[in-house]
Amino acid sequence: MSTQMSRRSMLKWMAAGSATAALAACAVPAATDSGDSGDMADMEDITIGWARHGSEGDVPTETGLAELFKANHPGVSVEPLVLPWDDYNTKIPVMVAGGTAPDTFGCHPALMAETHTAGGSTPLTDFIDAYGADLNYDDVVYHGDALFDGVVFGLPQKSCTHQLRYNKTLLQEAGLPLPGDLYWEQGADGWNWNTFIEMGKELTKDLDGDGETDQYFYGGSGGTNQLATIRSAGGEVFDEAISTCIINSAEAVEGIKFMADLVLEHKIQPPPEMQASELGINFNTGKIVMAGGTTCDSVRDLREGYELPFEWDFVLVPAGNAGFRCWGDTDQIVISSSSEYAQEAFDWTVYRSSLQAWEEGYDSGIKLAFSDGPTRYSIFESKAYTEPLGALDIPMIREGYINTIPNPFVPRSPQPYRVLFTVMTTEVDNALRGVKTAQEAADDMCAQIEEILAENA
Amino acid sequence: MLGKSRLYWKIVFEGYAFISLWIIGFVVFTAGALFGSFSISLTKWNIVGTPEFIGLGNYQKMFEDEFFWKSLQVTILFLFNVPLNLALGLFLAMLLNQKIRMIGFFRTLFYLPSVTAGVAVSLLWMWIFNPRFGVINVLLKNIGISGPAWLGSETWALPALIIMSVWGVGGGMLIYLGALQGIPTAFYEAATLDGANALQKFRRITVPMITPVLLLNLIMGVIGSFQVFTQAFVMTKGGPNYATLFYVLYLYQNAFQWFNMGYASALAWVLFLVILAFTFLILRTSSSWVYYEGG
């Protein structure tokens, strides 16, 4: 008898196999641990979804915190999902729109506003009130980012300010006062645009005598510190109703002119076209004395094995006519309006945002100080923050939170990131390259912003 | 003849069964997405909220959107890279069609850049175009010319990207090489006997014989130019002052940075129509300059 299988037989077996596979795929989940009895239901684990943007390095952090939470809340598991920034910003909105968002997820200011508008987030005020004094809501930083018409929609997962980092070693070698000392001793009288420029002229140098500058004082402002500078000059992007662009006001133009003068007149900042960082002229190589940096990410340079070969610290963006202004924002944890476990999700949200999570995490080897900025003022005094960041002026970092004015710092406008990181940065760049005056750049900004407002009216 | 016999239907069924995976994949992941994007293009939708039907509103908006026109202008200007690459590709292919030692090595050498990852190439060219230490400006400085700011200059950023596009000339070159090797040597021998010089042989034999490949490279070049994204995204972010705001970059910004999904879908459909129009025009004119052996 032949053992060879005929084509017909083979097709029959394939059909049978496919049907079995299809039926298996359609099968309902096994009911072994989801019985109808109350006792069984009580024993059943509830799983809360939790998504945030981040890198692979954040996965063990979130897994570890989820385990610590479970130790305090038996029966509730948290399933973390960490996605890269770009993926996160496409997948989470789609999930919100489709009603399939994780029970809890982190929202940066723009996503927070979009999620709120779409009805994707659960109001938390009642939960907070019910929690009572133990939650100590007054201790939470950046209330503004979570508030919509007086209702709270989130608790912070992380909070950051954008300040300036300065190379202490270079300043001390030059015999110049440290910006931090100027701030603490004299406030806006000591640390302002004028002292910034004067120090800049001292420390912008041609080190090898070839006629080209190869050490600059300032690395330049990204969109975050551009907004801080414009606001420190008394300028603003929108009027209070967010119906008119006012970034071409005299005050705002003064802020833009200050930034342009650093390149064109004082020459203490490399011109944009120089691509200085690619040439090794950047803060980490010691060829830039001051540079923008976030108080969440820059501190990673303190980790063992990543230390910079010089001492450095933070200081606020120097004061303009309106005083100190500091970019600050939070990633708020929101509870999806489609979550079936709102109370358990709130318990997780409270824990993830708490001093307790920071300290329990720290004791078990999770250093949130190197990934997430403080979510509460009490964290600035906790060993979970002071021990990893002990080399820095921690009260200065705290000052950034206090000087985040207004709060929320990111305007609740249509397409805020387009306004700040495309329109504003492009036009400020034009002013820095000298192809437009500060006023022209500001007028062109307003023309584009008005169009965005009109489109979304 | 099989007619509509049982065997005929069996063969038809089996044929479709074998390609069914591809058909399902095409319908679900390509055709479905295609029609889906057209539906989205008729709405105002920021992903998070509910799409609002606005008819042809997104298409009307394009006429008033200065950045739509700017991106279209930048992309059409970038088409200058196509003749440059066609000519250079052919030139290199002719050089590499010679019987010399280590010809395989040289062919590989010229082809390799075209298979290098786009981001890596972009980072490399950022160095090459650096105004202070970049190799181009250093060479210019050596002959007494002060080079421009290249990627930092509104005037020079787009020409810089056009120059950079020759980096990928190896792909076209390889296709030309195949075509050149397909030309019967008898043609050249006969022309030599008739007293034709090298230029005459090139104009009267080589060019006509490779026109089908020229057509292919022209169409692929035009389509590729309309889809330029990586260089601008990595090197210039569309700047300075929107000088390198390519169409696809603007589409990407609308879709994934500003979440104007409806408008981005409309931009995608207009791009499709523009590419279709260009391709159609090229094909219509091809009958007057493309020579097909045997018909």
Coordinates of N, CA, C and O in Angstrom, one line a residue, chain A residues 69-136:
Chain A
F69 N 2.5 48.2 43.8 CA 1.1 48.5 44.0 C 0.3 47.3 44.3 O -0.6 47.3 45.2
K70 N 0.6 46.2 43.7 CA -0.2 44.9 43.9 C 0.0 44.5 45.4 O -0.9 43.9 46.0
A71 N 1.2 44.7 45.9 CA 1.5 44.3 47.3 C 0.6 45.1 48.2 O 0.2 44.5 49.3
N72 N 0.2 46.3 47.8 CA -0.7 47.1 48.7 C -2.1 46.9 48.4 O -3.0 47.2 49.1
H73 N -2.4 46.4 47.2 CA -3.8 46.2 46.7 C -3.9 44.8 46.1 O -4.0 44.6 44.9
P74 N -4.0 43.8 47.0 CA -4.1 42.4 46.5 C -5.3 42.3 45.6 O -6.4 42.9 45.9
G75 N -5.2 41.6 44.5 CA -6.4 41.4 43.7 C -6.4 42.3 42.5 O -7.3 42.2 41.6
V76 N -5.6 43.4 42.5 CA -5.6 44.3 41.4 C -4.2 44.3 40.8 O -3.2 44.6 41.4
S77 N -4.1 43.9 39.5 CA -2.9 43.9 38.8 C -2.9 45.0 37.8 O -3.9 45.4 37.3
V78 N -1.7 45.5 37.6 CA -1.5 46.6 36.6 C -0.6 46.1 35.4 O 0.4 45.5 35.7
E79 N -1.1 46.3 34.2 CA -0.4 45.8 33.1 C 0.2 47.0 32.3 O -0.6 47.7 31.6
P80 N 1.5 47.2 32.5 CA 2.0 48.4 31.8 C 2.3 48.3 30.3 O 2.6 47.2 29.9
L81 N 2.1 49.3 29.6 CA 2.5 49.4 28.2 C 3.3 50.7 28.0 O 2.8 51.8 28.2
V82 N 4.5 50.5 27.5 CA 5.4 51.6 27.3 C 5.6 51.7 25.8 O 6.1 50.8 25.2
L83 N 5.3 52.9 25.2 CA 5.4 53.1 23.8 C 6.3 54.2 23.5 O 6.3 55.2 24.2
P84 N 7.1 54.2 22.4 CA 7.9 55.3 22.0 C 7.0 56.5 21.7 O 5.8 56.3 21.3
W85 N 7.5 57.7 21.8 CA 6.7 59.0 21.7 C 5.8 59.0 20.4 O 4.6 59.3 20.5
D86 N 6.4 58.7 19.3 CA 5.6 58.8 18.0 C 4.5 57.8 18.0 O 3.4 58.1 17.7
D87 N 4.8 56.6 18.4 CA 3.8 55.5 18.4 C 2.7 55.9 19.4 O 1.5 55.7 19.1
Y88 N 3.1 56.4 20.5 CA 2.2 56.7 21.6 C 1.1 57.7 21.1 O 0.0 57.6 21.4
N89 N 1.7 58.7 20.4 CA 0.8 59.8 20.0 C -0.1 59.5 18.8 O -0.9 60.3 18.4
T90 N 0.1 58.4 18.2 CA -0.9 57.9 17.2 C -1.8 56.8 17.8 O -3.0 56.9 17.6
K91 N -1.2 55.9 18.5 CA -2.0 54.8 19.0 C -3.0 55.2 20.1 O -4.2 54.8 20.0
I92 N -2.6 56.0 21.0 CA -3.5 56.3 22.2 C -4.7 57.1 21.7 O -5.8 56.7 22.0
P93 N -4.5 58.1 20.8 CA -5.7 58.8 20.3 C -6.7 57.9 19.6 O -7.9 58.0 19.7
V94 N -6.1 57.0 18.8 CA -7.0 56.1 18.1 C -7.7 55.2 19.0 O -8.9 54.9 18.9
M95 N -7.0 54.7 20.1 CA -7.7 53.9 21.1 C -8.8 54.7 21.8 O -9.8 54.2 22.1
V96 N -8.5 55.9 22.1 CA -9.5 56.8 22.8 C -10.7 56.9 21.9 O -11.8 56.7 22.4
A97 N -10.4 57.2 20.7 CA -11.6 57.4 19.7 C -12.4 56.1 19.6 O -13.6 56.1 19.4
G98 N -11.7 55.0 19.6 CA -12.4 53.7 19.5 C -12.9 53.1 20.8 O -13.5 52.0 20.8
G99 N -12.8 53.8 21.9 CA -13.3 53.4 23.2 C -12.5 52.2 23.7 O -13.0 51.4 24.5
T100 N -11.3 52.0 23.2 CA -10.5 50.8 23.7 C -9.2 51.3 24.4 O -8.2 50.5 24.4
A101 N -9.2 52.5 24.9 CA -8.0 53.0 25.5 C -7.7 52.2 26.8 O -8.7 51.7 27.4
P102 N -6.5 52.1 27.2 CA -6.2 51.4 28.5 C -6.9 52.1 29.6 O -7.3 53.3 29.5
D103 N -7.1 51.4 30.7 CA -7.9 52.0 31.8 C -7.2 53.3 32.3 O -7.9 54.3 32.6
T104 N -5.9 53.3 32.3 CA -5.2 54.6 32.7 C -4.1 54.8 31.7 O -3.5 53.8 31.2
F105 N -3.9 56.0 31.4 CA -2.8 56.4 30.4 C -2.3 57.8 30.7 O -3.0 58.6 31.2
G106 N -1.0 58.0 30.3 CA -0.4 59.3 30.6 C -0.7 60.3 29.4 O -0.8 59.9 28.3
C107 N -1.0 61.5 29.8 CA -1.3 62.5 28.8 C -0.4 63.8 28.9 O -0.4 64.4 30.0
H108 N 0.3 64.1 27.9 CA 1.0 65.4 27.9 C 0.0 66.5 27.7 O -1.2 66.1 27.3
P109 N 0.3 67.7 27.8 CA -0.7 68.8 27.8 C -1.6 68.8 26.6 O -2.9 68.9 26.7
A110 N -1.1 68.5 25.4 CA -1.9 68.6 24.2 C -2.8 67.4 24.2 O -4.0 67.5 23.9
L111 N -2.3 66.2 24.5 CA -3.1 65.0 24.5 C -4.2 65.1 25.6 O -5.3 64.6 25.4
M112 N -3.8 65.7 26.7 CA -4.8 65.9 27.8 C -6.0 66.7 27.3 O -7.2 66.3 27.6
A113 N -5.7 67.8 26.6 CA -6.9 68.6 26.1 C -7.7 67.9 25.1 O -8.9 67.9 25.1
E114 N -7.0 67.2 24.2 CA -7.7 66.5 23.1 C -8.6 65.3 23.7 O -9.7 65.1 23.3
T115 N -8.0 64.6 24.7 CA -8.7 63.5 25.3 C -10.0 64.1 26.0 O -11.1 63.5 26.0
H116 N -9.8 65.2 26.7 CA -10.9 65.8 27.4 C -12.0 66.2 26.5 O -13.2 65.9 26.7
T117 N -11.6 66.9 25.4 CA -12.6 67.4 24.4 C -13.4 66.2 23.8 O -14.6 66.3 23.6
A118 N -12.7 65.0 23.6 CA -13.3 63.9 23.1 C -14.1 63.1 24.1 O -14.8 62.1 23.8
G119 N -14.1 63.5 25.3 CA -14.8 62.8 26.4 C -14.2 61.5 26.8 O -14.8 60.6 27.3
G120 N -12.9 61.4 26.5 CA -12.2 60.2 26.8 C -11.6 60.0 28.2 O -11.1 58.9 28.5
S121 N -11.7 61.1 29.0 CA -11.2 61.0 30.4 C -12.3 61.1 31.4 O -13.3 61.8 31.2
T122 N -12.1 60.5 32.6 CA -13.1 60.5 33.6 C -12.8 61.6 34.6 O -11.6 61.8 35.0
P123 N -13.8 62.4 35.0 CA -13.6 63.4 36.0 C -13.2 62.8 37.4 O -13.8 61.8 37.8
L124 N -12.2 63.4 38.0 CA -11.7 62.7 39.2 C -12.0 63.5 40.5 O -11.7 63.0 41.6
T125 N -12.7 64.7 40.4 CA -12.9 65.5 41.6 C -13.6 64.7 42.7 O -13.2 64.7 43.8
D126 N -14.7 64.0 42.3 CA -15.4 63.2 43.3 C -14.6 62.1 43.9 O -14.6 61.9 45.1
F127 N -13.7 61.5 43.1 CA -12.8 60.5 43.7 C -11.9 61.1 44.7 O -11.6 60.5 45.7
I128 N -11.4 62.3 44.3 CA -10.4 62.9 45.2 C -11.0 63.3 46.5 O -10.5 63.1 47.5
D129 N -12.2 63.9 46.3 CA -13.0 64.3 47.6 C -13.2 63.1 48.4 O -13.1 63.1 49.7
A130 N -13.6 62.0 47.8 CA -14.0 60.8 48.6 C -12.7 60.2 49.3 O -12.8 59.6 50.3
Y131 N -11.6 60.4 48.6 CA -10.3 59.9 49.2 C -9.9 60.6 50.5 O -9.4 60.1 51.4
G132 N -10.3 61.9 50.4 CA -10.1 62.7 51.7 C -8.7 63.2 51.9 O -7.9 63.3 50.9
A133 N -8.4 63.5 53.1 CA -7.1 64.2 53.4 C -5.9 63.4 53.1 O -4.8 63.9 52.9
D134 N -6.0 62.0 53.1 CA -4.9 61.2 52.8 C -4.2 61.5 51.5 O -3.0 61.3 51.3
L135 N -5.0 61.9 50.6 CA -4.5 62.2 49.2 C -3.7 63.4 49.2 O -2.7 63.6 48.5
N136 N -4.0 64.4 50.1 CA -3.3 65.7 50.2 C -3.1 66.3 48.9 O -2.0 66.5 48.4

